[in-house]
Amino acid sequence: MVTRYDQKGKYYTEIISKDRCRVIIQTNLHRIHGYLHVREGYRVKDELNEPEKFLAVTDALVYDLNGKLLYRSDFL
Protein backbone atom coordinates (compact mmCIF):
# COMPACT_ATOMS: atom_id res chain seq x y z
CA MET A 1 0.00 0.00 0.00
CA VAL A 2 1.34 3.41 -0.99
CA THR A 3 0.75 6.35 1.36
CA ARG A 4 1.42 9.90 0.20
CA TYR A 5 1.34 13.12 2.24
CA ASP A 6 0.60 16.64 0.98
CA GLN A 7 2.21 19.85 2.24
CA LYS A 8 -0.34 20.20 5.06
CA GLY A 9 0.21 16.66 6.35
CA LYS A 10 -2.97 15.15 4.91
CA TYR A 11 -2.37 11.59 3.81
CA TYR A 12 -3.64 9.72 0.75
CA THR A 13 -3.79 5.95 0.32
CA GLU A 14 -5.22 3.49 -2.19
CA ILE A 15 -7.69 2.30 0.47
CA ILE A 16 -10.77 4.38 1.27
CA SER A 17 -11.64 4.26 4.97
CA LYS A 18 -15.34 3.70 5.64
CA ASP A 19 -17.69 3.55 8.60
CA ARG A 20 -20.32 0.82 8.85
CA CYS A 21 -23.84 2.21 9.38
CA ARG A 22 -26.85 0.08 10.24
CA VAL A 23 -29.69 0.76 7.76
CA ILE A 24 -33.23 -0.32 6.93
CA ILE A 25 -34.10 0.12 3.26
CA GLN A 26 -37.74 0.05 2.21
CA THR A 27 -38.63 -0.76 -1.41
CA ASN A 28 -42.04 -1.34 -3.01
CA LEU A 29 -41.88 -5.06 -2.25
CA HIS A 30 -39.16 -5.61 0.37
CA ARG A 31 -37.58 -4.33 3.55
CA ILE A 32 -33.81 -4.80 3.75
CA HIS A 33 -31.90 -4.69 7.04
CA GLY A 34 -28.11 -4.51 6.87
CA TYR A 35 -25.07 -2.26 6.86
CA LEU A 36 -24.16 0.49 4.44
CA HIS A 37 -20.51 1.50 4.23
CA VAL A 38 -20.02 5.27 4.26
CA ARG A 39 -16.78 7.18 3.71
CA GLU A 40 -15.30 8.59 6.92
CA GLY A 41 -16.66 12.06 7.64
CA TYR A 42 -19.69 11.55 5.37
CA ARG A 43 -23.33 10.94 6.23
CA VAL A 44 -25.58 8.27 4.69
CA LYS A 45 -27.43 11.17 3.05
CA ASP A 46 -24.17 12.32 1.40
CA GLU A 47 -23.64 8.87 -0.11
CA LEU A 48 -27.24 8.68 -1.36
CA ASN A 49 -26.92 12.07 -3.08
CA GLU A 50 -23.89 10.99 -5.14
CA PRO A 51 -24.93 10.57 -8.80
CA GLU A 52 -24.52 7.13 -10.34
CA LYS A 53 -23.24 5.66 -7.09
CA PHE A 54 -23.31 1.93 -6.33
CA LEU A 55 -24.25 1.29 -2.71
CA ALA A 56 -23.27 -2.05 -1.21
CA VAL A 57 -25.21 -3.51 1.70
CA THR A 58 -23.51 -6.17 3.80
CA ASP A 59 -24.99 -8.70 6.21
CA ALA A 60 -28.35 -8.12 4.51
CA LEU A 61 -31.63 -9.63 5.65
CA VAL A 62 -34.43 -9.29 3.09
CA TYR A 63 -38.03 -9.41 4.32
CA ASP A 64 -41.34 -9.27 2.49
CA LEU A 65 -43.85 -6.56 3.44
CA ASN A 66 -45.44 -8.88 6.02
CA GLY A 67 -42.14 -9.28 7.87
CA LYS A 68 -41.33 -12.80 6.65
CA LEU A 69 -37.59 -13.35 6.14
CA LEU A 70 -37.05 -14.25 2.48
CA TYR A 71 -33.26 -14.60 2.38
CA ARG A 72 -29.91 -13.56 3.80
CA SER A 73 -26.91 -12.28 1.89
CA ASP A 74 -23.39 -11.36 2.95
CA PHE A 75 -23.27 -8.80 0.12
CA LEU A 76 -26.12 -7.15 -1.75
JSON list of C-alpha atoms in Angstrom, two decimals:
[
{"chain": "A", "resi": 1, "resn": "MET", "atom": "CA", "xyz": [0.00, 0.00, 0.00]},
{"chain": "A", "resi": 2, "resn": "VAL", "atom": "CA", "xyz": [1.34, 3.41, -0.99]},
{"chain": "A", "resi": 3, "resn": "THR", "atom": "CA", "xyz": [0.75, 6.35, 1.36]},
{"chain": "A", "resi": 4, "resn": "ARG", "atom": "CA", "xyz": [1.42, 9.90, 0.20]},
{"chain": "A", "resi": 5, "resn": "TYR", "atom": "CA", "xyz": [1.34, 13.12, 2.24]},
{"chain": "A", "resi": 6, "resn": "ASP", "atom": "CA", "xyz": [0.60, 16.64, 0.98]},
{"chain": "A", "resi": 7, "resn": "GLN", "atom": "CA", "xyz": [2.21, 19.85, 2.24]},
{"chain": "A", "resi": 8, "resn": "LYS", "atom": "CA", "xyz": [-0.34, 20.20, 5.06]},
{"chain": "A", "resi": 9, "resn": "GLY", "atom": "CA", "xyz": [0.21, 16.66, 6.35]},
{"chain": "A", "resi": 10, "resn": "LYS", "atom": "CA", "xyz": [-2.97, 15.15, 4.91]},
{"chain": "A", "resi": 11, "resn": "TYR", "atom": "CA", "xyz": [-2.37, 11.59, 3.81]},
{"chain": "A", "resi": 12, "resn": "TYR", "atom": "CA", "xyz": [-3.64, 9.72, 0.75]},
{"chain": "A", "resi": 13, "resn": "THR", "atom": "CA", "xyz": [-3.79, 5.95, 0.32]},
{"chain": "A", "resi": 14, "resn": "GLU", "atom": "CA", "xyz": [-5.22, 3.49, -2.19]},
{"chain": "A", "resi": 15, "resn": "ILE", "atom": "CA", "xyz": [-7.69, 2.30, 0.47]},
{"chain": "A", "resi": 16, "resn": "ILE", "atom": "CA", "xyz": [-10.77, 4.38, 1.27]},
{"chain": "A", "resi": 17, "resn": "SER", "atom": "CA", "xyz": [-11.64, 4.26, 4.97]},
{"chain": "A", "resi": 18, "resn": "LYS", "atom": "CA", "xyz": [-15.34, 3.70, 5.64]},
{"chain": "A", "resi": 19, "resn": "ASP", "atom": "CA", "xyz": [-17.69, 3.55, 8.60]},
{"chain": "A", "resi": 20, "resn": "ARG", "atom": "CA", "xyz": [-20.32, 0.82, 8.85]},
{"chain": "A", "resi": 21, "resn": "CYS", "atom": "CA", "xyz": [-23.84, 2.21, 9.38]},
{"chain": "A", "resi": 22, "resn": "ARG", "atom": "CA", "xyz": [-26.85, 0.08, 10.24]},
{"chain": "A", "resi": 23, "resn": "VAL", "atom": "CA", "xyz": [-29.69, 0.76, 7.76]},
{"chain": "A", "resi": 24, "resn": "ILE", "atom": "CA", "xyz": [-33.23, -0.32, 6.93]},
{"chain": "A", "resi": 25, "resn": "ILE", "atom": "CA", "xyz": [-34.10, 0.12, 3.26]},
{"chain": "A", "resi": 26, "resn": "GLN", "atom": "CA", "xyz": [-37.74, 0.05, 2.21]},
{"chain": "A", "resi": 27, "resn": "THR", "atom": "CA", "xyz": [-38.63, -0.76, -1.41]},
{"chain": "A", "resi": 28, "resn": "ASN", "atom": "CA", "xyz": [-42.04, -1.34, -3.01]},
{"chain": "A", "resi": 29, "resn": "LEU", "atom": "CA", "xyz": [-41.88, -5.06, -2.25]},
{"chain": "A", "resi": 30, "resn": "HIS", "atom": "CA", "xyz": [-39.16, -5.61, 0.37]},
{"chain": "A", "resi": 31, "resn": "ARG", "atom": "CA", "xyz": [-37.58, -4.33, 3.55]},
{"chain": "A", "resi": 32, "resn": "ILE", "atom": "CA", "xyz": [-33.81, -4.80, 3.75]},
{"chain": "A", "resi": 33, "resn": "HIS", "atom": "CA", "xyz": [-31.90, -4.69, 7.04]},
{"chain": "A", "resi": 34, "resn": "GLY", "atom": "CA", "xyz": [-28.11, -4.51, 6.87]},
{"chain": "A", "resi": 35, "resn": "TYR", "atom": "CA", "xyz": [-25.07, -2.26, 6.86]},
{"chain": "A", "resi": 36, "resn": "LEU", "atom": "CA", "xyz": [-24.16, 0.49, 4.44]},
{"chain": "A", "resi": 37, "resn": "HIS", "atom": "CA", "xyz": [-20.51, 1.50, 4.23]},
{"chain": "A", "resi": 38, "resn": "VAL", "atom": "CA", "xyz": [-20.02, 5.27, 4.26]},
{"chain": "A", "resi": 39, "resn": "ARG", "atom": "CA", "xyz": [-16.78, 7.18, 3.71]},
{"chain": "A", "resi": 40, "resn": "GLU", "atom": "CA", "xyz": [-15.30, 8.59, 6.92]},
{"chain": "A", "resi": 41, "resn": "GLY", "atom": "CA", "xyz": [-16.66, 12.06, 7.64]},
{"chain": "A", "resi": 42, "resn": "TYR", "atom": "CA", "xyz": [-19.69, 11.55, 5.37]},
{"chain": "A", "resi": 43, "resn": "ARG", "atom": "CA", "xyz": [-23.33, 10.94, 6.23]},
{"chain": "A", "resi": 44, "resn": "VAL", "atom": "CA", "xyz": [-25.58, 8.27, 4.69]},
{"chain": "A", "resi": 45, "resn": "LYS", "atom": "CA", "xyz": [-27.43, 11.17, 3.05]},
{"chain": "A", "resi": 46, "resn": "ASP", "atom": "CA", "xyz": [-24.17, 12.32, 1.40]},
{"chain": "A", "resi": 47, "resn": "GLU", "atom": "CA", "xyz": [-23.64, 8.87, -0.11]},
{"chain": "A", "resi": 48, "resn": "LEU", "atom": "CA", "xyz": [-27.24, 8.68, -1.36]},
{"chain": "A", "resi": 49, "resn": "ASN", "atom": "CA", "xyz": [-26.92, 12.07, -3.08]},
{"chain": "A", "resi": 50, "resn": "GLU", "atom": "CA", "xyz": [-23.89, 10.99, -5.14]},
{"chain": "A", "resi": 51, "resn": "PRO", "atom": "CA", "xyz": [-24.93, 10.57, -8.80]},
{"chain": "A", "resi": 52, "resn": "GLU", "atom": "CA", "xyz": [-24.52, 7.13, -10.34]},
{"chain": "A", "resi": 53, "resn": "LYS", "atom": "CA", "xyz": [-23.24, 5.66, -7.09]},
{"chain": "A", "resi": 54, "resn": "PHE", "atom": "CA", "xyz": [-23.31, 1.93, -6.33]},
{"chain": "A", "resi": 55, "resn": "LEU", "atom": "CA", "xyz": [-24.25, 1.29, -2.71]},
{"chain": "A", "resi": 56, "resn": "ALA", "atom": "CA", "xyz": [-23.27, -2.05, -1.21]},
{"chain": "A", "resi": 57, "resn": "VAL", "atom": "CA", "xyz": [-25.21, -3.51, 1.70]},
{"chain": "A", "resi": 58, "resn": "THR", "atom": "CA", "xyz": [-23.51, -6.17, 3.80]},
{"chain": "A", "resi": 59, "resn": "ASP", "atom": "CA", "xyz": [-24.99, -8.70, 6.21]},
{"chain": "A", "resi": 60, "resn": "ALA", "atom": "CA", "xyz": [-28.35, -8.12, 4.51]},
{"chain": "A", "resi": 61, "resn": "LEU", "atom": "CA", "xyz": [-31.63, -9.63, 5.65]},
{"chain": "A", "resi": 62, "resn": "VAL", "atom": "CA", "xyz": [-34.43, -9.29, 3.09]},
{"chain": "A", "resi": 63, "resn": "TYR", "atom": "CA", "xyz": [-38.03, -9.41, 4.32]},
{"chain": "A", "resi": 64, "resn": "ASP", "atom": "CA", "xyz": [-41.34, -9.27, 2.49]},
{"chain": "A", "resi": 65, "resn": "LEU", "atom": "CA", "xyz": [-43.85, -6.56, 3.44]},
{"chain": "A", "resi": 66, "resn": "ASN", "atom": "CA", "xyz": [-45.44, -8.88, 6.02]},
{"chain": "A", "resi": 67, "resn": "GLY", "atom": "CA", "xyz": [-42.14, -9.28, 7.87]},
{"chain": "A", "resi": 68, "resn": "LYS", "atom": "CA", "xyz": [-41.33, -12.80, 6.65]},
{"chain": "A", "resi": 69, "resn": "LEU", "atom": "CA", "xyz": [-37.59, -13.35, 6.14]},
{"chain": "A", "resi": 70, "resn": "LEU", "atom": "CA", "xyz": [-37.05, -14.25, 2.48]},
{"chain": "A", "resi": 71, "resn": "TYR", "atom": "CA", "xyz": [-33.26, -14.60, 2.38]},
{"chain": "A", "resi": 72, "resn": "ARG", "atom": "CA", "xyz": [-29.91, -13.56, 3.80]},
{"chain": "A", "resi": 73, "resn": "SER", "atom": "CA", "xyz": [-26.91, -12.28, 1.89]},
{"chain": "A", "resi": 74, "resn": "ASP", "atom": "CA", "xyz": [-23.39, -11.36, 2.95]},
{"chain": "A", "resi": 75, "resn": "PHE", "atom": "CA", "xyz": [-23.27, -8.80, 0.12]},
{"chain": "A", "resi": 76, "resn": "LEU", "atom": "CA", "xyz": [-26.12, -7.15, -1.75]}
]
